[in-house]
């Protein structure tokens, strides 16, 4: 079996060694244009040439959960696209979102400013009931985040394409229920995939439907957010602040207003990192299953776009 590795922005050697160790019978190598045909590819934002030259690939394993970059390419019809299915990401995402939420609702930034200035002063505790948390996307990551937030006894709402039942979460689904979901939300967490239906979904119209003084946590994709709409709503006070992990252009350009905005916290697309050993174990397990003719989780539905 041949496995080709083609991941931009990733140091290849540890992946090649890890895949080779887990699949000793296979020939695992870094992709080069003109290579012999492979059975499987492990990819992140590969060039179109990979698929043009390897139309026989049985599957391409994306080493991330989001497949928007892959779906911009022409993938051969018989090649399954398989995304990472958690592989250690959901717990990281739950940590990030709970951190952002609690930092905001417990006013830890203000406490830090006070104590750095030598002030021992208290703020009136805010009521959790006044901070209903709405999660856009109740998939692998969104469902885990919803459960983690519910543990802290915040009211939790969630929105997905298909109806869901998650204990402790008021679930909404479909375009027709989006407005009711937004109207019940003060802290909005975005965990949707980027598709033609969800691009620009965080805009003046949707953000204006949240409770006044809302807070945004965007951990999905930069192209979900209309950046100038967020800036305008921070000016009016409709939005109290935001913690943003993903951006239209990454790295965030040096002159971007988000860097210095007093009510925006920026992190460098790090909310849920791809963990190499967990990812290799998952990919190798799926290769074995596919070789046995069994179905695997995380196969991308090309029509839905995720
Ligand atoms: P999933 O595919 O498991 O979940 C996607 C969720 O979004 C599902 O609940 C789905 O609904 C819902 N959804 C999709 N389209 C619509 C729509 N049009 N209307 C309503 N709901 C919709 O993805 P993951 O949870 O694994 O990942 C989510 C995203 O997080 C990734 O696509 C990626 O962009 C981002 N991500 C960011 C990372 C970071 O470090 N910042 C790391 C990892 C992922 P349904 O359940 O009905 O299908
Ligand atoms: C992912 C990501 O999609 O890292 O996994 O953003």
CSV table of N, CA and C in Angstrom, one decimal, residues 21-103:
chain,number,residue,atom,x,y,z
A,21,UNK,N,5.5,4.0,11.2
A,21,UNK,CA,5.5,3.1,12.4
A,21,UNK,C,4.2,2.4,12.6
A,22,UNK,N,3.1,3.1,12.3
A,22,UNK,CA,1.8,2.5,12.6
A,22,UNK,C,1.4,1.6,11.4
A,23,UNK,N,2.0,1.8,10.2
A,23,UNK,CA,1.7,1.0,9.1
A,23,UNK,C,3.0,0.5,8.5
A,24,UNK,N,3.6,-0.5,9.2
A,24,UNK,CA,5.0,-0.9,8.8
A,24,UNK,C,5.0,-1.5,7.4
A,25,UNK,N,3.9,-2.1,6.9
A,25,UNK,CA,3.9,-2.7,5.6
A,25,UNK,C,3.8,-1.7,4.5
A,26,UNK,N,3.4,-0.5,4.8
A,26,UNK,CA,3.0,0.5,3.7
A,26,UNK,C,4.3,1.3,3.3
A,27,UNK,N,4.2,1.8,2.2
A,27,UNK,CA,5.3,2.7,1.7
A,27,UNK,C,4.7,4.2,1.9
A,28,UNK,N,5.3,4.9,2.9
A,28,UNK,CA,4.7,6.2,3.3
A,28,UNK,C,5.8,7.2,2.8
A,29,UNK,N,5.4,8.2,2.0
A,29,UNK,CA,6.4,9.2,1.6
A,29,UNK,C,5.7,10.6,1.4
A,30,UNK,N,6.6,11.5,1.4
A,30,UNK,CA,6.2,12.9,1.1
A,30,UNK,C,5.8,13.0,-0.4
A,31,UNK,N,4.7,13.7,-0.7
A,31,UNK,CA,4.2,13.8,-2.0
A,31,UNK,C,5.2,14.7,-2.9
A,32,UNK,N,5.5,14.3,-4.1
A,32,UNK,CA,6.2,15.1,-5.0
A,32,UNK,C,5.4,15.0,-6.3
A,33,UNK,N,5.4,16.0,-7.1
A,33,UNK,CA,4.7,16.0,-8.4
A,33,UNK,C,5.3,14.9,-9.2
A,34,UNK,N,4.5,14.1,-9.9
A,34,UNK,CA,5.0,13.0,-10.8
A,34,UNK,C,5.2,11.7,-10.0
A,35,UNK,N,4.9,11.6,-8.7
A,35,UNK,CA,5.1,10.4,-8.0
A,35,UNK,C,4.2,9.2,-8.5
A,36,UNK,N,4.6,8.0,-8.2
A,36,UNK,CA,3.8,6.8,-8.6
A,36,UNK,C,2.5,6.9,-7.9
A,37,UNK,N,1.4,6.2,-8.4
A,37,UNK,CA,0.1,6.3,-7.8
A,37,UNK,C,0.1,5.8,-6.4
A,38,UNK,N,-0.6,6.4,-5.5
A,38,UNK,CA,-0.8,6.0,-4.1
A,38,UNK,C,-2.2,5.6,-3.9
A,39,UNK,N,-2.4,4.8,-2.8
A,39,UNK,CA,-3.7,4.4,-2.4
A,39,UNK,C,-4.5,5.4,-1.6
A,40,UNK,N,-3.7,6.0,-0.7
A,40,UNK,CA,-4.3,7.0,0.3
A,40,UNK,C,-3.4,8.3,0.3
A,41,UNK,N,-4.1,9.4,0.6
A,41,UNK,CA,-3.3,10.6,0.8
A,41,UNK,C,-3.7,11.2,2.2
A,42,UNK,N,-2.7,11.8,2.8
A,42,UNK,CA,-2.9,12.5,4.1
A,42,UNK,C,-2.7,14.0,3.7
A,43,UNK,N,-3.7,14.8,3.9
A,43,UNK,CA,-3.6,16.2,3.3
A,43,UNK,C,-4.0,17.3,4.3
A,44,UNK,N,-3.5,18.5,4.0
A,44,UNK,CA,-4.0,19.7,4.5
A,44,UNK,C,-3.7,20.8,3.5
A,45,UNK,N,-4.8,21.4,2.9
A,45,UNK,CA,-4.7,22.4,1.9
A,45,UNK,C,-3.7,22.0,0.8
A,46,UNK,N,-3.9,20.8,0.2
A,46,UNK,CA,-3.0,20.4,-0.9
A,46,UNK,C,-3.2,21.2,-2.2
A,47,UNK,N,-2.2,21.1,-3.1
A,47,UNK,CA,-2.5,21.8,-4.4
A,47,UNK,C,-3.4,20.9,-5.3
A,48,UNK,N,-4.1,21.5,-6.2
A,48,UNK,CA,-4.9,20.8,-7.1
A,48,UNK,C,-4.2,19.7,-7.9
A,49,UNK,N,-2.9,20.0,-8.1
A,49,UNK,CA,-2.0,19.0,-8.9
A,49,UNK,C,-2.0,17.6,-8.2
A,50,UNK,N,-2.1,17.6,-6.9
A,50,UNK,CA,-2.1,16.3,-6.2
A,50,UNK,C,-3.3,15.4,-6.8
A,51,UNK,N,-4.5,16.0,-6.8
A,51,UNK,CA,-5.6,15.2,-7.2
A,51,UNK,C,-5.6,15.0,-8.7
A,52,UNK,N,-5.1,16.0,-9.5
A,52,UNK,CA,-5.0,15.8,-10.9
A,52,UNK,C,-4.1,14.6,-11.3
A,53,UNK,N,-3.0,14.5,-10.5
A,53,UNK,CA,-2.0,13.4,-10.8
A,53,UNK,C,-2.4,12.1,-10.1
A,54,UNK,N,-3.3,12.1,-9.2
A,54,UNK,CA,-3.6,10.9,-8.4
A,54,UNK,C,-5.1,10.6,-8.4
A,55,UNK,N,-5.6,10.4,-9.6
A,55,UNK,CA,-7.1,10.2,-9.6
A,55,UNK,C,-7.5,8.8,-9.1
A,56,UNK,N,-6.6,7.9,-8.8
A,56,UNK,CA,-6.9,6.6,-8.3
A,56,UNK,C,-7.0,6.6,-6.7
A,57,UNK,N,-6.7,7.7,-6.0
A,57,UNK,CA,-6.8,7.7,-4.6
A,57,UNK,C,-8.1,7.1,-4.0
A,58,UNK,N,-8.0,6.2,-3.1
A,58,UNK,CA,-9.2,5.7,-2.5
A,58,UNK,C,-9.8,6.7,-1.5
A,59,UNK,N,-8.9,7.3,-0.8
A,59,UNK,CA,-9.4,8.3,0.2
A,59,UNK,C,-8.3,9.4,0.5
A,60,UNK,N,-8.7,10.6,0.8
A,60,UNK,CA,-7.8,11.6,1.2
A,60,UNK,C,-8.2,12.0,2.6
A,61,UNK,N,-7.3,11.9,3.6
A,61,UNK,CA,-7.6,12.2,5.0
A,61,UNK,C,-7.1,13.6,5.3
A,62,UNK,N,-8.0,14.4,5.6
A,62,UNK,CA,-7.7,15.8,6.0
A,62,UNK,C,-7.3,15.8,7.4
A,63,UNK,N,-6.1,16.5,7.7
A,63,UNK,CA,-5.7,16.5,9.1
A,63,UNK,C,-6.2,17.7,9.9
A,64,UNK,N,-7.5,18.0,9.6
A,64,UNK,CA,-8.2,19.0,10.4
A,64,UNK,C,-9.7,18.6,10.3
A,65,UNK,N,-10.5,19.3,11.0
A,65,UNK,CA,-12.0,19.0,11.0
A,65,UNK,C,-12.7,19.8,9.8
A,66,UNK,N,-12.2,21.0,9.5
A,66,UNK,CA,-12.8,21.8,8.5
A,66,UNK,C,-12.3,21.4,7.1
A,67,UNK,N,-13.2,21.3,6.2
A,67,UNK,CA,-12.7,20.8,4.8
A,67,UNK,C,-13.0,21.9,3.8
A,68,UNK,N,-13.2,23.1,4.2
A,68,UNK,CA,-13.5,24.2,3.2
A,68,UNK,C,-12.4,24.3,2.2
A,69,UNK,N,-11.1,24.2,2.6
A,69,UNK,CA,-10.0,24.4,1.7
A,69,UNK,C,-10.0,23.3,0.6
A,70,UNK,N,-10.3,22.0,1.1
A,70,UNK,CA,-10.4,20.9,0.2
A,70,UNK,C,-11.5,21.0,-0.8
A,71,UNK,N,-12.6,21.5,-0.3
A,71,UNK,CA,-13.8,21.5,-1.2
A,71,UNK,C,-13.7,22.6,-2.3
A,72,UNK,N,-12.7,23.5,-2.2
A,72,UNK,CA,-12.4,24.4,-3.2
A,72,UNK,C,-11.7,23.8,-4.4
A,73,UNK,N,-11.3,22.5,-4.2
A,73,UNK,CA,-10.5,21.8,-5.3
A,73,UNK,C,-11.4,20.8,-6.0
A,74,UNK,N,-11.0,20.4,-7.2
A,74,UNK,CA,-11.7,19.3,-7.9
A,74,UNK,C,-11.1,18.0,-7.4
A,75,UNK,N,-11.9,17.2,-6.7
A,75,UNK,CA,-11.5,15.9,-6.1
A,75,UNK,C,-12.0,14.8,-7.0
A,76,UNK,N,-11.2,13.8,-7.4
A,76,UNK,CA,-11.7,12.8,-8.2
A,76,UNK,C,-12.9,12.1,-7.6
A,77,UNK,N,-13.9,11.7,-8.5
A,77,UNK,CA,-15.2,11.2,-8.0
A,77,UNK,C,-15.1,10.0,-7.1
A,78,UNK,N,-14.1,9.1,-7.3
A,78,UNK,CA,-14.0,7.9,-6.4
A,78,UNK,C,-13.2,8.1,-5.1
A,79,UNK,N,-12.6,9.3,-5.0
A,79,UNK,CA,-11.8,9.6,-3.8
A,79,UNK,C,-12.7,10.1,-2.6
A,80,UNK,N,-12.8,9.3,-1.5
A,80,UNK,CA,-13.5,9.8,-0.4
A,80,UNK,C,-12.7,10.8,0.3
A,81,UNK,N,-13.4,11.9,0.7
A,81,UNK,CA,-12.7,12.9,1.6
A,81,UNK,C,-13.1,12.6,3.0
A,82,UNK,N,-12.1,12.4,3.9
A,82,UNK,CA,-12.4,12.0,5.3
A,82,UNK,C,-11.7,13.1,6.2
A,83,UNK,N,-12.6,13.6,7.1
A,83,UNK,CA,-12.0,14.7,7.9
A,83,UNK,C,-11.7,14.1,9.3
A,84,UNK,N,-11.0,14.8,10.1
A,84,UNK,CA,-10.7,14.4,11.5
A,84,UNK,C,-12.0,14.5,12.3
A,85,UNK,N,-12.3,13.4,13.0
A,85,UNK,CA,-13.5,13.3,13.8
A,85,UNK,C,-13.1,13.4,15.2
A,86,UNK,N,-13.0,14.6,15.8
A,86,UNK,CA,-12.6,14.9,17.1
A,86,UNK,C,-11.1,14.7,17.2
A,87,UNK,N,-10.6,13.5,17.4
A,87,UNK,CA,-9.1,13.2,17.5
A,87,UNK,C,-8.5,14.1,18.5
A,88,UNK,N,-9.1,14.4,19.7
A,88,UNK,CA,-8.6,15.2,20.7
A,88,UNK,C,-8.9,16.7,20.6
A,89,UNK,N,-9.7,17.1,19.6
A,89,UNK,CA,-10.0,18.5,19.4
A,89,UNK,C,-11.1,19.0,20.2
A,90,UNK,N,-12.1,18.1,20.5
A,90,UNK,CA,-13.3,18.6,21.2
A,90,UNK,C,-13.0,19.1,22.6
A,91,UNK,N,-12.1,18.4,23.3
A,91,UNK,CA,-11.8,18.8,24.7
A,91,UNK,C,-11.1,20.2,24.7
A,92,UNK,N,-10.2,20.4,23.7
A,92,UNK,CA,-9.5,21.6,23.6
A,92,UNK,C,-10.5,22.8,23.3
A,93,UNK,N,-11.5,22.5,22.4
A,93,UNK,CA,-12.5,23.5,22.0
A,93,UNK,C,-13.3,23.8,23.2
A,94,UNK,N,-13.7,22.8,24.0
A,94,UNK,CA,-14.5,23.1,25.2
A,94,UNK,C,-13.7,24.0,26.2
A,95,UNK,N,-12.4,23.7,26.3
A,95,UNK,CA,-11.6,24.5,27.2
A,95,UNK,C,-11.5,26.0,26.7
A,96,UNK,N,-11.3,26.1,25.4
A,96,UNK,CA,-11.2,27.5,24.9
A,96,UNK,C,-12.5,28.3,25.1
A,97,UNK,N,-13.6,27.7,24.7
A,97,UNK,CA,-14.9,28.4,24.8
A,97,UNK,C,-15.2,28.7,26.3
A,98,UNK,N,-15.0,27.7,27.2
A,98,UNK,CA,-15.3,27.9,28.6
A,98,UNK,C,-14.4,29.0,29.1
A,99,UNK,N,-13.2,29.0,28.7
A,99,UNK,CA,-12.2,30.1,29.1
A,99,UNK,C,-12.8,31.5,28.7
A,100,UNK,N,-13.1,31.6,27.4
A,100,UNK,CA,-13.6,32.9,26.9
A,100,UNK,C,-14.8,33.3,27.6
A,101,UNK,N,-15.7,32.4,27.8
A,101,UNK,CA,-17.0,32.7,28.4
A,101,UNK,C,-16.8,33.2,29.9
A,102,UNK,N,-16.0,32.4,30.6
A,102,UNK,CA,-15.9,32.7,32.0
A,102,UNK,C,-15.0,33.9,32.2
A,103,UNK,N,-14.0,34.1,31.4
A,103,UNK,CA,-13.2,35.3,31.4
A,103,UNK,C,-14.1,36.6,31.3
